[in-house]
Amino acid sequence: MLLAPTIRRMQEVSRSWQKKGLAIGLVPTMGYLHEGHLSLIKKAVQSCDRVIVSVFVNPLQFGPSEDFESYPRDLKKDRSLCRRAGVDALFVPSAREMYPASFQTSIEVEKLSRGLEGAVRPGHFRGVATVVAKLLNACLPNVAFFGQKDYQQAVVIRQMVADLNFPVKIVVCPTVREPSGLAASSRNSYLGESERKEASMLYRALQLGAEKWKAKMPAEEVIRIVKDYIAKHSGFEIEYVETSDPKTLLPVREAGRPAVLSLAARLGKVRLIDNILVGAGLKT
Ligand code: AMP
């Protein structure tokens, strides 16, 4: 497995693959790889001739009071997981490589970035869209793989790719969960054993909400039931629970319509997000 620390080197490698007519897949990550990442990598290995995984903790998408410094990192383990999974190249640029001192351009996907995560984390999706655009230009993939776990992110990236005509196909893969239902996440490593149990209640609450939504219960009641369940069964503090249109991400209030039911919640300093699709969602 090749290790590419610079954009120039990564582009050289990708161009040499392109010349041979090989289909290149990219899985962008912030590292500390888990089963969720590995499911994306597996899909990429199955459907592409060459697979690149990028590992870059992107400072641009963290707010000033967020966990950029403490975000878990273990490149050695990531390397061995990638090697075992059949990855061809690991792209691991430094922050200076991605953002030299003269850097001054960013990408804003306006409407889709406004609500949900965007409302609580101002500038987050500007950071995400900008880094993904740079990763696409550095790795030159034919296909890029994202997780439904970060639903709004996937929708934002699809819009950016369409608006800016990136010649890449975006594939969105289902959320991988632990047996308890807790969505796999690098941030789960912040949780102790009993906190993990509490965290699994978030998915239980979403499942309950999805049932009620399917049964055409009004949105306000569904949201209240999800919030109440979390408050009753865990110490998590809810940041938001929302029923949104799967394409526009605007709030949906018509009971039973296709929707993404999503939430963000905190336990101390740990902030987790999760979602569940009810009815037709993103084409994966
Ligand atoms: P991250 O390293 O957290 O930025 O995630 C990198 C990619 O993996 C993103 O496209 C995420 O949506 C995806 N991902 C993270 N967790 C999961 C999960 N539990 N299941 C599926 N995909 C995931």
Coordinates of C-alpha atoms and ligand atoms in Angstrom, one line a residue:
M1 CA 0.0 0.0 0.0
L2 CA 1.3 3.4 -1.1
L3 CA 1.5 6.3 1.4
A4 CA 1.1 9.7 -0.2
P5 CA 1.8 12.7 2.0
T6 CA 1.6 15.4 -0.7
I7 CA -1.1 16.5 -3.2
R8 CA 1.4 16.4 -6.0
R9 CA 2.4 12.8 -5.3
M10 CA -1.3 11.7 -4.9
Q11 CA -2.2 13.3 -8.3
E12 CA 0.8 11.6 -10.0
V13 CA -0.3 8.2 -8.8
S14 CA -4.0 8.8 -9.7
R15 CA -3.1 10.0 -13.2
S16 CA -1.0 6.9 -13.8
W17 CA -4.0 4.8 -12.8
Q18 CA -6.3 6.9 -15.0
K19 CA -4.0 6.4 -18.0
K20 CA -4.4 2.6 -17.6
G21 CA -8.2 3.1 -17.6
L22 CA -8.6 2.0 -14.0
A23 CA -11.6 3.1 -12.0
I24 CA -10.5 4.9 -8.8
G25 CA -12.5 5.0 -5.6
L26 CA -12.0 7.5 -2.8
V27 CA -13.1 7.1 0.9
P28 CA -12.5 10.4 2.7
T29 CA -12.1 10.1 6.5
M30 CA -10.7 11.8 9.5
G31 CA -9.1 8.6 10.6
Y32 CA -9.4 6.5 13.8
L33 CA -11.0 4.0 11.5
H34 CA -13.9 1.8 12.7
E35 CA -16.5 -0.5 11.2
G36 CA -18.4 2.3 9.6
H37 CA -15.3 3.5 7.7
L38 CA -14.5 -0.1 6.8
S39 CA -17.9 -0.7 5.3
L40 CA -17.3 2.2 2.9
I41 CA -13.8 0.9 2.1
K42 CA -15.2 -2.6 1.5
K43 CA -17.8 -1.2 -1.0
A44 CA -15.0 0.8 -2.7
V45 CA -12.8 -2.2 -3.0
Q46 CA -15.6 -4.3 -4.4
S47 CA -16.6 -1.7 -7.0
C48 CA -13.4 0.1 -8.0
D49 CA -10.0 -1.0 -9.5
R50 CA -8.0 1.2 -7.2
V51 CA -9.0 2.5 -3.8
I52 CA -7.6 5.6 -2.0
V53 CA -8.4 6.3 1.7
S54 CA -7.7 9.8 2.9
V55 CA -7.0 10.5 6.5
F56 CA -7.1 14.1 7.4
V57 CA -8.5 15.8 10.5
N58 CA -9.7 18.9 8.9
P59 CA -9.3 22.0 11.1
L60 CA -11.6 24.0 8.9
Q61 CA -14.7 22.1 9.9
F62 CA -14.2 22.4 13.7
G63 CA -15.5 25.4 15.6
P64 CA -13.2 27.2 18.1
S65 CA -14.7 25.4 21.1
E66 CA -14.9 22.0 19.4
D67 CA -12.7 18.9 19.8
F68 CA -10.1 19.4 17.0
E69 CA -7.2 19.1 19.4
S70 CA -8.5 16.1 21.3
Y71 CA -10.0 14.3 18.2
P72 CA -8.7 10.7 18.4
R73 CA -5.9 9.8 16.1
D74 CA -4.0 6.5 15.4
L75 CA -2.4 6.5 12.0
K76 CA -0.4 3.3 12.7
K77 CA -3.6 1.4 13.3
D78 CA -5.4 3.1 10.4
R79 CA -2.5 2.0 8.1
S80 CA -2.7 -1.6 9.1
L81 CA -6.6 -1.7 8.8
C82 CA -6.4 -0.1 5.3
R83 CA -3.7 -2.5 4.2
R84 CA -5.7 -5.5 5.4
A85 CA -8.8 -4.1 3.7
G86 CA -7.0 -4.0 0.3
V87 CA -6.6 -0.2 0.0
D88 CA -4.1 0.8 -2.6
A89 CA -3.1 4.2 -1.4
L90 CA -3.4 6.2 1.8
F91 CA -3.5 10.0 1.3
V92 CA -2.3 11.6 4.6
P93 CA -1.6 15.3 3.9
S94 CA -0.5 17.6 6.7
A95 CA -2.5 20.7 7.6
R96 CA 0.1 22.9 6.0
E97 CA 0.0 20.8 2.8
M98 CA -3.8 21.3 2.6
Y99 CA -3.9 24.9 3.9
P100 CA -0.7 26.8 3.2
A101 CA -0.4 30.3 4.7
S102 CA -1.7 31.9 1.6
F103 CA -4.9 29.8 1.5
Q104 CA -8.1 31.9 1.1
T105 CA -10.8 30.1 -0.9
S106 CA -13.8 28.3 0.5
I107 CA -17.0 26.7 -0.8
E108 CA -20.4 27.4 0.7
V109 CA -23.4 25.1 -0.3
E110 CA -25.9 27.7 0.9
K111 CA -29.3 26.4 1.6
L112 CA -28.5 22.8 2.5
S113 CA -25.9 23.9 5.0
R114 CA -28.3 26.2 6.9
G115 CA -30.3 23.9 9.1
L116 CA -29.6 20.9 11.5
E117 CA -25.9 20.6 12.0
G118 CA -25.2 23.8 10.1
A119 CA -27.4 25.8 12.5
V120 CA -25.5 24.5 15.6
R121 CA -22.1 24.4 14.0
P122 CA -21.7 27.6 12.0
G123 CA -19.1 27.3 9.3
H124 CA -18.9 23.5 9.6
F125 CA -20.2 22.7 6.2
R126 CA -18.1 25.4 4.6
G127 CA -15.1 23.5 6.0
V128 CA -16.5 20.1 4.9
A129 CA -17.3 21.2 1.3
T130 CA -13.9 23.0 1.0
V131 CA -11.9 20.0 2.2
V132 CA -13.9 17.5 0.1
A133 CA -13.4 19.6 -3.0
K134 CA -9.6 19.6 -2.3
L135 CA -9.6 15.9 -1.6
L136 CA -11.4 15.3 -4.9
N137 CA -8.8 17.4 -6.8
A138 CA -5.9 15.7 -5.0
C139 CA -7.1 12.1 -5.5
L140 CA -9.0 12.4 -8.8
P141 CA -11.4 9.6 -8.1
N142 CA -14.2 8.4 -10.4
V143 CA -16.3 7.5 -7.3
A144 CA -16.3 8.8 -3.8
F145 CA -18.0 7.0 -0.8
F146 CA -19.7 8.7 2.1
G147 CA -21.8 7.4 5.0
Q148 CA -25.5 8.0 5.7
K149 CA -24.5 8.5 9.3
D150 CA -23.6 12.1 8.3
Y151 CA -26.7 12.5 6.2
Q152 CA -26.6 16.3 5.8
Q153 CA -22.9 16.1 4.8
A154 CA -23.7 13.6 2.1
V155 CA -26.5 15.8 0.7
V156 CA -24.3 18.9 0.9
I157 CA -21.5 17.0 -1.0
R158 CA -23.9 15.8 -3.7
Q159 CA -25.0 19.3 -4.3
M160 CA -21.5 20.7 -4.4
V161 CA -20.4 18.0 -6.9
A162 CA -23.5 18.8 -9.1
D163 CA -23.1 22.6 -8.8
L164 CA -19.4 22.6 -9.5
N165 CA -19.4 19.8 -12.1
F166 CA -16.9 17.6 -10.3
P167 CA -16.6 14.5 -12.6
V168 CA -17.2 12.1 -9.8
K169 CA -20.0 9.8 -8.7
I170 CA -21.1 10.0 -5.0
V171 CA -22.1 6.8 -3.3
V172 CA -23.8 6.9 0.1
C173 CA -23.6 3.8 2.2
P174 CA -25.9 2.8 5.1
T175 CA -25.0 3.5 8.7
V176 CA -23.1 0.7 10.5
R177 CA -24.1 0.2 14.1
E178 CA -22.8 -1.7 17.1
P179 CA -25.1 -4.6 18.3
S180 CA -26.7 -2.2 20.8
G181 CA -27.8 0.1 17.9
L182 CA -25.2 2.8 18.6
A183 CA -23.9 4.2 15.3
A184 CA -20.1 3.5 14.9
S185 CA -18.2 6.7 15.4
S186 CA -14.7 7.8 16.1
R187 CA -16.1 9.9 18.9
N188 CA -17.6 6.8 20.7
S189 CA -14.0 6.4 22.0
Y190 CA -14.8 9.3 24.3
L191 CA -17.5 7.2 26.0
G192 CA -17.1 5.0 29.1
E193 CA -19.0 1.7 29.3
S194 CA -22.1 3.0 31.0
E195 CA -22.2 6.0 28.7
R196 CA -22.1 3.8 25.7
K197 CA -25.3 2.1 27.0
E198 CA -26.9 5.5 27.4
A199 CA -25.8 6.4 23.9
S200 CA -27.5 3.4 22.4
M201 CA -30.8 4.9 23.6
L202 CA -30.4 7.6 20.9
Y203 CA -31.0 5.0 18.2
R204 CA -33.8 3.4 20.2
A205 CA -35.5 6.8 20.3
L206 CA -35.1 7.3 16.6
Q207 CA -36.6 3.9 15.9
L208 CA -39.5 4.8 18.1
G209 CA -39.9 8.1 16.3
A210 CA -39.8 6.3 12.9
E211 CA -42.6 4.0 14.0
K212 CA -44.7 6.9 15.0
W213 CA -43.9 8.8 11.9
K214 CA -44.9 5.8 9.7
A215 CA -48.1 5.6 11.7
K216 CA -48.7 9.3 10.6
M217 CA -48.4 10.9 14.0
P218 CA -47.9 14.7 13.6
A219 CA -44.3 15.8 13.5
E220 CA -44.4 17.8 16.7
E221 CA -45.6 14.8 18.6
V222 CA -43.0 12.5 17.0
I223 CA -40.3 15.0 18.0
R224 CA -41.6 15.3 21.5
I225 CA -41.7 11.5 21.9
V226 CA -38.1 11.1 20.7
K227 CA -37.0 13.8 23.1
D228 CA -38.9 12.4 26.0
Y229 CA -37.5 8.9 25.4
I230 CA -34.0 10.2 25.5
A231 CA -34.6 12.3 28.6
K232 CA -36.1 9.3 30.4
H233 CA -33.5 6.7 29.4
S234 CA -30.3 8.6 29.3
G235 CA -28.4 11.6 30.6
F236 CA -28.0 12.9 27.1
E237 CA -29.0 16.5 26.5
I238 CA -30.7 17.0 23.2
E239 CA -29.5 19.7 20.9
Y240 CA -32.1 19.1 18.2
V241 CA -34.5 16.4 17.0
E242 CA -36.0 17.2 13.5
T243 CA -38.1 15.6 10.8
S244 CA -36.7 16.9 7.5
D245 CA -37.3 16.4 3.8
P246 CA -34.6 14.0 2.6
K247 CA -33.7 16.1 -0.4
T248 CA -34.1 19.8 0.7
L249 CA -33.5 19.1 4.4
L250 CA -36.3 21.6 5.2
P251 CA -38.6 20.6 8.1
V252 CA -41.4 18.3 7.0
R253 CA -44.6 18.6 9.0
E254 CA -46.9 16.4 6.9
A255 CA -47.2 13.2 8.9
G256 CA -46.1 10.0 7.2
R257 CA -44.2 11.7 4.3
P258 CA -40.7 10.5 3.4
A259 CA -38.4 12.1 6.0
V260 CA -35.0 11.9 7.6
L261 CA -35.4 11.9 11.4
S262 CA -32.2 13.2 12.8
L263 CA -30.8 14.3 16.1
A264 CA -27.8 15.7 17.9
A265 CA -27.2 15.2 21.6
R266 CA -24.5 15.8 24.2
L267 CA -23.3 14.0 27.2
G268 CA -20.8 16.2 28.9
K269 CA -18.3 17.1 26.3
V270 CA -19.2 14.3 23.9
R271 CA -21.5 15.2 21.1
L272 CA -23.1 12.5 19.0
I273 CA -25.4 12.7 15.9
D274 CA -27.6 10.0 14.3
N275 CA -30.4 9.7 11.9
I276 CA -32.9 7.3 10.4
L277 CA -34.6 7.5 7.1
V278 CA -38.4 6.9 6.9
G279 CA -39.6 6.3 3.4
A280 CA -37.5 7.0 0.3
G281 CA -34.3 8.7 1.1
L282 CA -31.0 9.3 -0.6
K283 CA -30.3 6.9 -3.4
T284 CA -27.4 4.8 -2.3
Ligands
AMP1 P1 -15.3 10.7 9.6 O1 -14.0 10.0 9.7 O2 -16.1 10.6 10.9 O3 -15.3 12.1 9.0 O4 -16.2 9.8 8.6 C1 -15.7 9.5 7.3 C2 -16.8 8.9 6.5 O5 -17.3 7.7 7.1 C3 -18.0 9.8 6.3 O6 -18.5 9.7 5.0 C4 -19.0 9.3 7.3 O7 -20.3 9.5 7.0 C5 -18.7 7.8 7.3 N1 -19.1 7.1 8.5 C6 -18.8 7.5 9.8 N2 -19.4 6.7 10.6 C7 -20.1 5.8 9.9 C8 -21.0 4.7 10.2 N3 -21.3 4.4 11.5 N4 -21.6 4.0 9.2 C9 -21.3 4.4 7.9 N5 -20.5 5.4 7.5 C10 -19.9 6.1 8.5

